Structure formats: structure tokens, C-alpha cells
PDB file of C-alpha atoms and ligand atoms in Angstrom:
ATOM      1  CA  MET G   1      -6.270  -0.249  24.202  1.00 94.00           C
ATOM      2  CA  ARG G   2      -4.424   1.465  21.377  1.00 98.00           C
ATOM      3  CA  THR G   3      -3.257   5.032  21.536  1.00 98.00           C
ATOM      4  CA  VAL G   4      -4.039   6.818  18.278  1.00 98.00           C
ATOM      5  CA  TYR G   5      -3.234  10.264  16.896  1.00 98.00           C
ATOM      6  CA  LEU G   6      -5.910  12.748  15.834  1.00 98.00           C
ATOM      7  CA  ASN G   7      -5.250  16.369  14.838  1.00 98.00           C
ATOM      8  CA  GLY G   8      -2.318  16.918  17.183  1.00 98.00           C
ATOM      9  CA  ASP G   9      -3.469  14.775  20.127  1.00 98.00           C
ATOM     10  CA  TYR G  10      -2.543  11.302  21.315  1.00 98.00           C
ATOM     11  CA  LEU G  11      -5.783   9.674  22.517  1.00 98.00           C
ATOM     12  CA  PRO G  12      -7.195   6.283  23.508  1.00 98.00           C
ATOM     13  CA  GLU G  13      -8.789   4.841  20.332  1.00 98.00           C
ATOM     14  CA  THR G  14     -12.319   5.068  21.756  1.00 98.00           C
ATOM     15  CA  GLU G  15     -11.947   8.803  22.377  1.00 98.00           C
ATOM     16  CA  ALA G  16     -10.768   9.817  18.898  1.00 98.00           C
ATOM     17  CA  LYS G  17     -13.829  11.233  17.081  1.00 98.00           C
ATOM     18  CA  VAL G  18     -14.196  12.854  13.655  1.00 98.00           C
ATOM     19  CA  SER G  19     -17.073  15.063  12.433  1.00 98.00           C
ATOM     20  CA  ILE G  20     -19.910  13.568  10.346  1.00 98.00           C
ATOM     21  CA  PHE G  21     -19.180  16.386   7.865  1.00 98.00           C
ATOM     22  CA  ASP G  22     -15.617  15.242   7.334  1.00 98.00           C
ATOM     23  CA  ARG G  23     -14.858  15.133   3.586  1.00 98.00           C
ATOM     24  CA  GLY G  24     -13.203  11.763   4.053  1.00 98.00           C
ATOM     25  CA  PHE G  25     -16.441  10.312   5.424  1.00 98.00           C
ATOM     26  CA  LEU G  26     -18.796  11.994   2.927  1.00 98.00           C
ATOM     27  CA  MET G  27     -16.703  12.103  -0.275  1.00 98.00           C
ATOM     28  CA  ALA G  28     -13.708   9.760   0.178  1.00 98.00           C
ATOM     29  CA  ASP G  29     -11.814  13.053  -0.147  1.00 98.00           C
ATOM     30  CA  GLY G  30      -8.632  11.930   1.521  1.00 98.00           C
ATOM     31  CA  VAL G  31      -5.307  10.208   1.040  1.00 98.00           C
ATOM     32  CA  TYR G  32      -3.465   7.607   3.069  1.00 98.00           C
ATOM     33  CA  GLU G  33      -0.223   5.720   3.578  1.00 98.00           C
ATOM     34  CA  VAL G  34       0.634   2.402   5.214  1.00 98.00           C
ATOM     35  CA  THR G  35       4.174   2.063   6.544  1.00 98.00           C
ATOM     36  CA  SER G  36       5.416  -1.235   7.909  1.00 98.00           C
ATOM     37  CA  VAL G  37       7.301  -1.671  11.173  1.00 98.00           C
ATOM     38  CA  LEU G  38      10.022  -4.273  11.722  1.00 98.00           C
ATOM     39  CA  ASP G  39      12.150  -4.483  14.894  1.00 98.00           C
ATOM     40  CA  GLY G  40      10.148  -1.492  16.180  1.00 98.00           C
ATOM     41  CA  LYS G  41      11.390   0.660  13.279  1.00 98.00           C
ATOM     42  CA  LEU G  42       9.737   2.186  10.214  1.00 98.00           C
ATOM     43  CA  ILE G  43      10.482   0.671   6.814  1.00 98.00           C
ATOM     44  CA  ASP G  44      11.101   3.169   3.995  1.00 97.00           C
ATOM     45  CA  PHE G  45       9.485   6.116   5.789  1.00 98.00           C
ATOM     46  CA  ALA G  46      11.075   8.612   3.384  1.00 97.00           C
ATOM     47  CA  GLY G  47       9.472   6.909   0.368  1.00 98.00           C
ATOM     48  CA  HIS G  48       6.024   6.994   1.964  1.00 98.00           C
ATOM     49  CA  ALA G  49       6.451  10.662   2.958  1.00 98.00           C
ATOM     50  CA  VAL G  50       7.393  11.661  -0.606  1.00 98.00           C
ATOM     51  CA  ARG G  51       4.410   9.778  -2.071  1.00 98.00           C
ATOM     52  CA  LEU G  52       2.091  11.344   0.526  1.00 98.00           C
ATOM     53  CA  GLU G  53       3.218  14.841  -0.454  1.00 98.00           C
ATOM     54  CA  ARG G  54       2.617  13.995  -4.115  1.00 98.00           C
ATOM     55  CA  SER G  55      -0.878  12.587  -3.421  1.00 98.00           C
ATOM     56  CA  LEU G  56      -1.763  15.736  -1.463  1.00 98.00           C
ATOM     57  CA  SER G  57      -0.461  18.086  -4.125  1.00 97.00           C
ATOM     58  CA  GLU G  58      -2.267  16.238  -6.960  1.00 98.00           C
ATOM     59  CA  LEU G  59      -5.520  16.898  -5.045  1.00 98.00           C
ATOM     60  CA  ASP G  60      -4.676  20.511  -4.067  1.00 97.00           C
ATOM     61  CA  MET G  61      -4.838  19.465  -0.452  1.00 97.00           C
ATOM     62  CA  ARG G  62      -2.493  20.900   2.114  1.00 94.00           C
ATOM     63  CA  SER G  63      -0.735  18.925   4.801  1.00 93.00           C
ATOM     64  CA  PRO G  64      -1.520  19.853   8.407  1.00 94.00           C
ATOM     65  CA  ILE G  65       1.936  18.644   9.485  1.00 96.00           C
ATOM     66  CA  SER G  66       5.569  18.853   8.353  1.00 96.00           C
ATOM     67  CA  MET G  67       7.190  15.612   7.189  1.00 96.00           C
ATOM     68  CA  ASP G  68       9.710  15.816  10.079  1.00 96.00           C
ATOM     69  CA  ASP G  69       6.898  16.057  12.629  1.00 98.00           C
ATOM     70  CA  LEU G  70       5.065  13.262  10.845  1.00 98.00           C
ATOM     71  CA  LEU G  71       8.059  10.977  11.367  1.00 98.00           C
ATOM     72  CA  GLU G  72       8.017  11.842  15.068  1.00 98.00           C
ATOM     73  CA  VAL G  73       4.291  11.005  15.328  1.00 98.00           C
ATOM     74  CA  HIS G  74       4.898   7.647  13.630  1.00 98.00           C
ATOM     75  CA  ARG G  75       7.736   6.882  16.023  1.00 98.00           C
ATOM     76  CA  GLU G  76       5.800   7.976  19.089  1.00 98.00           C
ATOM     77  CA  LEU G  77       2.817   5.756  18.193  1.00 98.00           C
ATOM     78  CA  VAL G  78       5.132   2.779  17.605  1.00 98.00           C
ATOM     79  CA  ARG G  79       6.692   3.451  21.016  1.00 98.00           C
ATOM     80  CA  LEU G  80       3.427   4.039  22.927  1.00 98.00           C
ATOM     81  CA  ASN G  81       1.799   0.926  21.433  1.00 98.00           C
ATOM     82  CA  GLU G  82       4.953  -1.208  21.740  1.00 98.00           C
ATOM     83  CA  ILE G  83       4.875  -2.311  18.102  1.00 98.00           C
ATOM     84  CA  GLU G  84       7.714  -4.636  17.125  1.00 98.00           C
ATOM     85  CA  GLU G  85       6.139  -5.855  13.867  1.00 98.00           C
ATOM     86  CA  GLY G  86       3.112  -4.326  12.213  1.00 98.00           C
ATOM     87  CA  MET G  87       1.987  -1.207  10.403  1.00 98.00           C
ATOM     88  CA  VAL G  88       1.261   2.458  10.904  1.00 98.00           C
ATOM     89  CA  TYR G  89      -1.807   3.738   9.034  1.00 98.00           C
ATOM     90  CA  LEU G  90      -1.969   7.447   8.214  1.00 98.00           C
ATOM     91  CA  GLN G  91      -4.875   9.332   6.680  1.00 98.00           C
ATOM     92  CA  ILE G  92      -5.286  12.991   5.780  1.00 98.00           C
ATOM     93  CA  THR G  93      -8.640  14.305   4.562  1.00 98.00           C
ATOM     94  CA  ARG G  94      -9.740  17.725   3.333  1.00 98.00           C
ATOM     95  CA  GLY G  95     -11.257  18.303   6.754  1.00 98.00           C
ATOM     96  CA  ALA G  96     -14.738  19.031   8.028  1.00 97.00           C
ATOM     97  CA  PRO G  97     -16.646  22.046   6.731  1.00 96.00           C
ATOM     98  CA  ASN G  98     -19.992  22.556   8.496  1.00 93.00           C
ATOM     99  CA  ASP G  99     -22.156  21.041   5.735  1.00 96.00           C
ATOM    100  CA  ARG G 100     -22.117  18.730   2.713  1.00 97.00           C
ATOM    101  CA  ASP G 101     -21.076  20.376  -0.546  1.00 97.00           C
ATOM    102  CA  PHE G 102     -19.374  19.055  -3.702  1.00 98.00           C
ATOM    103  CA  ALA G 103     -17.215  22.186  -3.906  1.00 97.00           C
ATOM    104  CA  TYR G 104     -14.019  22.090  -1.870  1.00 97.00           C
ATOM    105  CA  PRO G 105     -14.337  23.987   1.411  1.00 96.00           C
ATOM    106  CA  PRO G 106     -12.434  27.272   1.949  1.00 94.00           C
ATOM    107  CA  ALA G 107      -8.661  26.820   1.969  1.00 89.00           C
ATOM    108  CA  GLU G 108      -8.446  27.681   5.663  1.00 92.00           C
ATOM    109  CA  THR G 109     -10.481  24.557   6.588  1.00 96.00           C
ATOM    110  CA  GLU G 110      -8.145  22.455   8.733  1.00 97.00           C
ATOM    111  CA  PRO G 111      -7.374  19.052   7.186  1.00 98.00           C
ATOM    112  CA  THR G 112      -8.092  16.032   9.395  1.00 98.00           C
ATOM    113  CA  ILE G 113      -5.102  13.859  10.204  1.00 98.00           C
ATOM    114  CA  VAL G 114      -5.397  10.428  11.793  1.00 98.00           C
ATOM    115  CA  LEU G 115      -2.743   7.830  12.530  1.00 98.00           C
ATOM    116  CA  PHE G 116      -3.055   4.443  14.208  1.00 98.00           C
ATOM    117  CA  THR G 117      -0.912   1.362  14.582  1.00 98.00           C
ATOM    118  CA  GLN G 118      -1.723  -2.250  13.725  1.00 98.00           C
ATOM    119  CA  ASN G 119       0.144  -4.866  15.716  1.00 98.00           C
ATOM    120  CA  LYS G 120       1.092  -7.877  13.531  1.00 97.00           C
ATOM    121  CA  PRO G 121       3.537 -10.143  15.324  1.00 97.00           C
ATOM    122  CA  GLY G 122       5.103 -12.582  12.840  1.00 95.00           C
ATOM    123  CA  LEU G 123       4.601 -10.277   9.844  1.00 96.00           C
ATOM    124  CA  ALA G 124       8.097 -10.954   8.489  1.00 96.00           C
ATOM    125  CA  ASN G 125       7.968 -14.712   9.140  1.00 95.00           C
ATOM    126  CA  SER G 126       4.499 -15.097   7.664  1.00 93.00           C
ATOM    127  CA  PRO G 127       3.534 -18.736   6.904  1.00 94.00           C
ATOM    128  CA  ALA G 128       1.633 -17.357   3.871  1.00 94.00           C
ATOM    129  CA  ALA G 129       5.008 -16.631   2.240  1.00 96.00           C
ATOM    130  CA  LEU G 130       5.833 -20.362   2.311  1.00 96.00           C
ATOM    131  CA  LYS G 131       2.439 -21.390   0.985  1.00 97.00           C
ATOM    132  CA  GLY G 132       1.874 -18.715  -1.666  1.00 98.00           C
ATOM    133  CA  MET G 133      -1.351 -16.986  -2.700  1.00 98.00           C
ATOM    134  CA  LYS G 134      -4.099 -17.877  -5.137  1.00 98.00           C
ATOM    135  CA  VAL G 135      -5.495 -15.026  -7.205  1.00 98.00           C
ATOM    136  CA  ILE G 136      -8.416 -14.543  -9.563  1.00 98.00           C
ATOM    137  CA  SER G 137      -8.656 -11.904 -12.280  1.00 98.00           C
ATOM    138  CA  ILE G 138     -11.382  -9.255 -12.290  1.00 98.00           C
ATOM    139  CA  PRO G 139     -11.987  -6.198 -14.463  1.00 98.00           C
ATOM    140  CA  ASP G 140     -10.325  -3.042 -13.173  1.00 98.00           C
ATOM    141  CA  ALA G 141     -13.334  -0.828 -12.446  1.00 98.00           C
ATOM    142  CA  ARG G 142     -11.497   1.881 -10.515  1.00 98.00           C
ATOM    143  CA  TRP G 143     -11.139   5.532 -11.488  1.00 98.00           C
ATOM    144  CA  GLY G 144      -8.322   6.810 -13.717  1.00 97.00           C
ATOM    145  CA  ARG G 145      -5.981   8.306 -11.091  1.00 98.00           C
ATOM    146  CA  ARG G 146      -4.756   5.183  -9.302  1.00 98.00           C
ATOM    147  CA  ASP G 147      -1.352   6.841  -8.858  1.00 98.00           C
ATOM    148  CA  ILE G 148      -2.941   8.960  -6.094  1.00 98.00           C
ATOM    149  CA  LYS G 149      -3.299   6.951  -2.899  1.00 98.00           C
ATOM    150  CA  THR G 150      -6.875   7.941  -2.047  1.00 98.00           C
ATOM    151  CA  VAL G 151      -9.168   6.342   0.529  1.00 98.00           C
ATOM    152  CA  GLN G 152     -11.703   5.342  -2.171  1.00 98.00           C
ATOM    153  CA  LEU G 153     -11.223   1.621  -1.520  1.00 98.00           C
ATOM    154  CA  LEU G 154     -14.693   0.242  -2.218  1.00 98.00           C
ATOM    155  CA  TYR G 155     -13.758  -1.522  -5.452  1.00 98.00           C
ATOM    156  CA  PRO G 156     -10.600  -3.083  -3.969  1.00 98.00           C
ATOM    157  CA  SER G 157     -12.790  -4.282  -1.056  1.00 98.00           C
ATOM    158  CA  MET G 158     -15.270  -5.779  -3.534  1.00 98.00           C
ATOM    159  CA  GLY G 159     -12.358  -7.437  -5.335  1.00 98.00           C
ATOM    160  CA  LYS G 160     -11.120  -9.042  -2.112  1.00 98.00           C
ATOM    161  CA  MET G 161     -14.656 -10.334  -1.456  1.00 98.00           C
ATOM    162  CA  MET G 162     -14.894 -11.763  -5.005  1.00 98.00           C
ATOM    163  CA  ALA G 163     -11.570 -13.529  -4.417  1.00 98.00           C
ATOM    164  CA  LYS G 164     -12.788 -14.895  -1.093  1.00 98.00           C
ATOM    165  CA  ALA G 165     -16.021 -16.163  -2.659  1.00 98.00           C
ATOM    166  CA  ALA G 166     -13.869 -18.014  -5.240  1.00 98.00           C
ATOM    167  CA  GLY G 167     -11.758 -19.609  -2.478  1.00 98.00           C
ATOM    168  CA  CYS G 168      -8.777 -17.374  -3.328  1.00 98.00           C
ATOM    169  CA  ASP G 169      -6.657 -14.809  -1.509  1.00 98.00           C
ATOM    170  CA  ASP G 170      -6.747 -11.786  -3.781  1.00 98.00           C
ATOM    171  CA  ALA G 171      -7.652 -10.463  -7.206  1.00 98.00           C
ATOM    172  CA  TRP G 172      -5.497  -9.090 -10.015  1.00 99.00           C
ATOM    173  CA  MET G 173      -7.270  -6.373 -11.950  1.00 98.00           C
ATOM    174  CA  VAL G 174      -7.310  -6.350 -15.748  1.00 98.00           C
ATOM    175  CA  GLU G 175      -7.821  -3.419 -18.096  1.00 98.00           C
ATOM    176  CA  ASP G 176      -7.676  -3.540 -21.928  1.00 98.00           C
ATOM    177  CA  GLY G 177      -6.470  -7.139 -21.675  1.00 98.00           C
ATOM    178  CA  ALA G 178      -3.516  -6.449 -19.365  1.00 98.00           C
ATOM    179  CA  VAL G 179      -3.004  -6.744 -15.603  1.00 98.00           C
ATOM    180  CA  THR G 180      -2.845  -3.399 -13.840  1.00 98.00           C
ATOM    181  CA  GLU G 181      -2.149  -4.483 -10.221  1.00 98.00           C
ATOM    182  CA  GLY G 182      -3.539  -6.411  -7.264  1.00 98.00           C
ATOM    183  CA  THR G 183      -6.347  -4.923  -5.160  1.00 98.00           C
ATOM    184  CA  SER G 184      -3.800  -3.604  -2.633  1.00 98.00           C
ATOM    185  CA  ASN G 185      -0.426  -4.518  -4.134  1.00 98.00           C
ATOM    186  CA  ASN G 186       1.698  -4.454  -7.290  1.00 99.00           C
ATOM    187  CA  ALA G 187       1.813  -7.559  -9.504  1.00 99.00           C
ATOM    188  CA  TYR G 188       4.811  -9.330 -11.067  1.00 98.00           C
ATOM    189  CA  ILE G 189       5.633 -12.397 -13.133  1.00 98.00           C
ATOM    190  CA  VAL G 190       8.991 -14.123 -13.530  1.00 98.00           C
ATOM    191  CA  LYS G 191      10.360 -15.794 -16.666  1.00 97.00           C
ATOM    192  CA  GLY G 192      13.803 -17.306 -16.241  1.00 94.00           C
ATOM    193  CA  ASN G 193      15.978 -14.534 -14.797  1.00 92.00           C
ATOM    194  CA  THR G 194      13.584 -11.747 -15.828  1.00 97.00           C
ATOM    195  CA  ILE G 195      11.074  -9.997 -13.613  1.00 98.00           C
ATOM    196  CA  ILE G 196       8.165  -8.403 -15.449  1.00 98.00           C
ATOM    197  CA  THR G 197       5.904  -5.754 -13.889  1.00 98.00           C
ATOM    198  CA  ARG G 198       3.672  -3.063 -15.360  1.00 98.00           C
ATOM    199  CA  GLN G 199       5.340   0.277 -16.094  1.00 98.00           C
ATOM    200  CA  LEU G 200       4.464   3.275 -13.918  1.00 98.00           C
ATOM    201  CA  SER G 201       1.619   5.521 -15.103  1.00 98.00           C
ATOM    202  CA  ASN G 202      -1.665   6.869 -13.730  1.00 98.00           C
ATOM    203  CA  ASP G 203      -3.059   3.319 -14.100  1.00 98.00           C
ATOM    204  CA  ILE G 204      -1.348   1.938 -10.985  1.00 98.00           C
ATOM    205  CA  LEU G 205      -0.123   2.990  -7.583  1.00 98.00           C
ATOM    206  CA  HIS G 206       3.610   3.691  -7.587  1.00 98.00           C
ATOM    207  CA  GLY G 207       4.456   1.188  -4.873  1.00 98.00           C
ATOM    208  CA  ILE G 208       7.190   2.081  -2.430  1.00 98.00           C
ATOM    209  CA  THR G 209       7.940  -1.623  -2.006  1.00 98.00           C
ATOM    210  CA  ARG G 210       7.972  -1.966  -5.816  1.00 98.00           C
ATOM    211  CA  ALA G 211      10.688   0.677  -6.165  1.00 98.00           C
ATOM    212  CA  ALA G 212      12.868  -0.995  -3.521  1.00 98.00           C
ATOM    213  CA  VAL G 213      12.361  -4.536  -4.840  1.00 98.00           C
ATOM    214  CA  LEU G 214      13.212  -3.543  -8.433  1.00 98.00           C
ATOM    215  CA  ARG G 215      16.359  -1.814  -7.183  1.00 98.00           C
ATOM    216  CA  PHE G 216      17.422  -4.893  -5.186  1.00 97.00           C
ATOM    217  CA  ALA G 217      16.610  -7.185  -8.144  1.00 97.00           C
ATOM    218  CA  LYS G 218      18.884  -5.175 -10.446  1.00 96.00           C
ATOM    219  CA  GLU G 219      21.634  -5.164  -7.814  1.00 96.00           C
ATOM    220  CA  ALA G 220      21.324  -8.965  -7.648  1.00 94.00           C
ATOM    221  CA  GLN G 221      21.889  -9.123 -11.462  1.00 95.00           C
ATOM    222  CA  MET G 222      18.277 -10.029 -12.236  1.00 96.00           C
ATOM    223  CA  LYS G 223      16.725  -8.518 -15.366  1.00 98.00           C
ATOM    224  CA  VAL G 224      13.745  -6.194 -14.947  1.00 98.00           C
ATOM    225  CA  GLU G 225      11.211  -5.479 -17.702  1.00 98.00           C
ATOM    226  CA  GLU G 226       8.653  -2.787 -16.922  1.00 98.00           C
ATOM    227  CA  ARG G 227       5.767  -3.557 -19.260  1.00 98.00           C
ATOM    228  CA  ALA G 228       2.171  -4.732 -19.258  1.00 98.00           C
ATOM    229  CA  PHE G 229       1.400  -8.484 -19.290  1.00 98.00           C
ATOM    230  CA  THR G 230      -1.770 -10.533 -19.774  1.00 98.00           C
ATOM    231  CA  ILE G 231      -3.338 -13.152 -17.515  1.00 98.00           C
ATOM    232  CA  ALA G 232      -2.517 -15.794 -20.176  1.00 98.00           C
ATOM    233  CA  GLU G 233       1.155 -14.782 -20.106  1.00 98.00           C
ATOM    234  CA  ALA G 234       1.119 -14.858 -16.300  1.00 98.00           C
ATOM    235  CA  GLN G 235      -0.359 -18.373 -16.290  1.00 98.00           C
ATOM    236  CA  GLU G 236       2.582 -19.504 -18.464  1.00 97.00           C
ATOM    237  CA  ALA G 237       5.198 -17.792 -16.293  1.00 98.00           C
ATOM    238  CA  ASP G 238       7.681 -19.636 -14.057  1.00 97.00           C
ATOM    239  CA  GLU G 239       6.602 -17.654 -11.009  1.00 97.00           C
ATOM    240  CA  ALA G 240       4.524 -14.721  -9.901  1.00 98.00           C
ATOM    241  CA  PHE G 241       4.432 -12.517  -6.823  1.00 98.00           C
ATOM    242  CA  ILE G 242       3.064  -9.304  -5.350  1.00 98.00           C
ATOM    243  CA  THR G 243       4.615  -6.516  -3.297  1.00 98.00           C
ATOM    244  CA  SER G 244       3.200  -4.083  -0.744  1.00 98.00           C
ATOM    245  CA  ALA G 245       4.151  -2.502   2.566  1.00 98.00           C
ATOM    246  CA  SER G 246       1.977  -5.003   4.433  1.00 96.00           C
ATOM    247  CA  THR G 247       3.074  -8.188   2.605  1.00 98.00           C
ATOM    248  CA  PHE G 248       6.631  -7.254   1.461  1.00 98.00           C
ATOM    249  CA  VAL G 249       7.192  -9.839  -1.320  1.00 98.00           C
ATOM    250  CA  MET G 250       4.517 -12.557  -1.405  1.00 98.00           C
ATOM    251  CA  PRO G 251       4.529 -15.441  -3.910  1.00 98.00           C
ATOM    252  CA  VAL G 252       1.499 -16.159  -6.106  1.00 98.00           C
ATOM    253  CA  VAL G 253       1.074 -19.864  -6.964  1.00 98.00           C
ATOM    254  CA  GLU G 254      -2.240 -19.936  -8.821  1.00 98.00           C
ATOM    255  CA  ILE G 255      -4.009 -17.580 -11.254  1.00 98.00           C
ATOM    256  CA  ASP G 256      -7.652 -18.187 -12.251  1.00 98.00           C
ATOM    257  CA  GLY G 257      -7.327 -21.856 -11.273  1.00 98.00           C
ATOM    258  CA  THR G 258      -4.073 -22.464 -13.203  1.00 98.00           C
ATOM    259  CA  ALA G 259      -1.109 -23.485 -11.045  1.00 98.00           C
ATOM    260  CA  LEU G 260       2.196 -21.789 -11.893  1.00 97.00           C
ATOM    261  CA  GLY G 261       5.008 -24.316 -12.380  1.00 89.00           C
ATOM    262  CA  ASP G 262       4.585 -26.996  -9.714  1.00 91.00           C
ATOM    263  CA  GLY G 263       2.163 -24.839  -7.729  1.00 95.00           C
ATOM    264  CA  THR G 264       4.623 -23.939  -4.969  1.00 96.00           C
ATOM    265  CA  PRO G 265       6.390 -20.610  -4.334  1.00 97.00           C
ATOM    266  CA  GLY G 266       9.340 -20.074  -6.673  1.00 95.00           C
ATOM    267  CA  PRO G 267      12.985 -19.313  -5.832  1.00 97.00           C
ATOM    268  CA  VAL G 268      13.043 -15.781  -7.281  1.00 97.00           C
ATOM    269  CA  ALA G 269      10.164 -14.559  -5.084  1.00 97.00           C
ATOM    270  CA  ALA G 270      11.700 -16.266  -2.037  1.00 97.00           C
ATOM    271  CA  ARG G 271      15.093 -14.682  -2.715  1.00 97.00           C
ATOM    272  CA  LEU G 272      13.626 -11.212  -3.290  1.00 98.00           C
ATOM    273  CA  ARG G 273      11.625 -11.479  -0.083  1.00 98.00           C
ATOM    274  CA  GLU G 274      14.767 -12.361   1.822  1.00 97.00           C
ATOM    275  CA  ILE G 275      16.821  -9.546   0.265  1.00 98.00           C
ATOM    276  CA  TYR G 276      13.996  -7.033   0.758  1.00 98.00           C
ATOM    277  CA  LEU G 277      13.586  -7.872   4.455  1.00 98.00           C
ATOM    278  CA  GLU G 278      17.316  -7.854   5.086  1.00 98.00           C
ATOM    279  CA  GLU G 279      18.055  -4.618   3.239  1.00 97.00           C
ATOM    280  CA  SER G 280      15.070  -2.670   4.515  1.00 96.00           C
ATOM    281  CA  ARG G 281      15.799  -3.594   8.119  1.00 97.00           C
ATOM    282  CA  LYS G 282      19.227  -1.975   7.626  1.00 96.00           C
ATOM    283  CA  THR G 283      17.761   1.403   6.641  1.00 96.00           C
ATOM    284  CA  ALA G 284      14.717   1.370   8.972  1.00 98.00           C
ATOM    285  CA  VAL G 285      14.293   4.444  11.189  1.00 97.00           C
TER     286      VAL G 285
HETATM  287  N1  LIG L 301      -1.718  -0.884  -0.304  1.00 66.36           N
HETATM  288  N2  LIG L 301      -1.216  -0.953  -5.357  1.00 66.36           N
HETATM  289  C1  LIG L 301      -2.293  -0.665  -4.593  1.00 66.36           C
HETATM  290  C2  LIG L 301      -3.606  -0.490  -5.254  1.00 66.36           C
HETATM  291  C3  LIG L 301      -2.134  -0.533  -3.199  1.00 66.36           C
HETATM  292  O1  LIG L 301      -3.207  -0.237  -2.432  1.00 66.36           O
HETATM  293  C4  LIG L 301      -0.856  -0.726  -2.613  1.00 66.36           C
HETATM  294  C5  LIG L 301      -0.623  -0.582  -1.133  1.00 66.36           C
HETATM  295  C6  LIG L 301       0.223  -1.044  -3.458  1.00 66.36           C
HETATM  296  C7  LIG L 301       1.620  -1.249  -2.934  1.00 66.36           C
HETATM  297  O2  LIG L 301       2.210  -0.025  -2.517  1.00 66.36           O
HETATM  298  P1  LIG L 301       3.313  -0.006  -1.358  1.00 66.36           P
HETATM  299  O3  LIG L 301       4.400  -0.935  -1.787  1.00 66.36           O
HETATM  300  O4  LIG L 301       3.759   1.393  -1.319  1.00 66.36           O
HETATM  301  O5  LIG L 301       2.622  -0.481  -0.094  1.00 66.36           O
HETATM  302  C8  LIG L 301       0.004  -1.133  -4.825  1.00 66.36           C
HETATM  303  C9  LIG L 301      -1.610  -0.700   1.132  1.00 66.36           C
HETATM  304  C10 LIG L 301      -0.585  -1.585   1.756  1.00 66.36           C
HETATM  305  C11 LIG L 301      -2.993  -0.843   1.757  1.00 66.36           C
HETATM  306  O6  LIG L 301      -3.911  -0.332   1.149  1.00 66.36           O
HETATM  307  O7  LIG L 301      -3.144  -1.421   2.846  1.00 66.36           O
END
């Protein structure tokens, strides 16, 4: 049984309980982070900690823990649960006042903090990376502050179900004719030596993996264009891929039924995946 962390305590997963009045439960009033683990170490923890602080501050929510202590909790859970490859999930909500109310509770209300691990042996050597993913496009029906990593994940869940019903692996969301991002990842296309991905704004999550991959791409003399692209442009591209903490770099081989190139993962995505895994293992903590 997993050991999880709840409000300062390490507990067996079946003993960790949160109030029915918790704002996360009633209002999706909470933020989260997912940090991957390779070789028993955390990938890009500093990036996730900085984004967490930003998400909290955008929502006027305070953190119940310092970022140094948060690193220690991550490490302790990885150790206690003997995670070699997998993820650590972290969630902070505005806490549990003693009733339901739209207004935020008094500032002294203790936020709720939960962390748990997910064991995923073989995450880095995933066979999916050799096969590639098929995606469909769907309208982006989320709210306007997608730069804040909130736990309001109903529409992304619906998107994954729509993809599944279509025999595909994920959905790319489209707004005003252009792709915003995948349901739980950032989206990219490749044309020749150029990698194209939507520019940062409130329309997408500022992926931690995205930042690292774009840095490595530039270091490897690839060209990076941060701009919006359409599904039609993506279907004409040489390659496509996604990035996230749980998939690293994952090739996309089909969009709305159209195969990209010869329908197999392309060399740029494969190379970036390799570089990303190699470089992030070096700086893991
Ligand atoms: N999802 N865009 C969205 C909408 C996401 O939910 C995520 C991450 C990303 C990629 O961000 P990062 O590279 O920092 O993981 C982009 C996580 C993995 C999840 O919800 O499980």
C-alpha cells in the first residue's frame, strides 16, 4: 500500500481523508503539479516549484509549506514508496471551511496539501514512443486562465474520452482556428529543421517540459518558432509531437485521420526525446 502525504503527515493511502467541505472537492478551488521521477530522482523540481508558486499567487492562495520542505516531502515519498520511475502528484486547495460558500473562506483557513506517488516502471522506455500517438481535434471549451494549473480537469477528461471513442490516444484543442494544446500536454509540429509550438499566453499551460525541450532544441541548432498553427498546417507537417512531465516527448503520427509523413514517429521527436531524457537525468534531484 502506498504511503501518501496529507497536511504534514505521512499516512497509508486508505487513512488519508479530506473534509467534504474542502474547496477542492466543492469548487475545484485548487492547484496541482505533476513531477516525474527517473532513477529515483525528481525531474525539473525547481521548474515545478516556481510554477506552483505562480499558480497559487494568481489565485490569492497561500502555500502551507515552504518550497524547501516541499522538496523534502517529494523525496521522502519517493523513498518510502521505492519509486524508480513514475510521478509525484501534488495538490493544494484553499482548504475546508465549515460550510459551502462561493466567497473565499477567511485567510486563516488552512490550505489542504496532498501528495502521492504513481509507480510507472518503464516510463522512459515506453513502447508508445516507438509507435506514436493518434490525436483528434476538438474545440477548446476550457476557461480563459489555462496558464494556472488548476484541478478543474473535467473538460480535459471529456476530451480524452472523445479521443478514446474515436479510437485515438488524445485530443488537440482548437480555438479561433488554431491549436492551443493537448488535453494534458503541449503540442508541436515540425517542418524541416523548424519546431513550431504556440506562444505562451493565458491560453495554454506554460509547460515545464516545454521550456526544457525548447532550450535543448536551440542548443542542438534546431530552429524554434513560437506561434499558433492550424490543424490543416499540422496535417501537412513532417512530424508532430507533444510534451509533458508524464510523457516527456511523445511523437504524434496521425491527426484527425490524416497520417503525418509515412505515419511513423519522425527523427526530430525521437532525437528530442533522447536529449530530454539524457539531459534531465543529469540535473535530477
Ligand atoms: N499535465 N498542458 C496541459 C493542459 C497540461 O495539463 C500539462 C501537464 C501540460 C504540460 O506541462 P508540463 O510539461 O509542465 O507537465 C501542458 C500533467 C502532466 C497532468 O495533468 O497529468
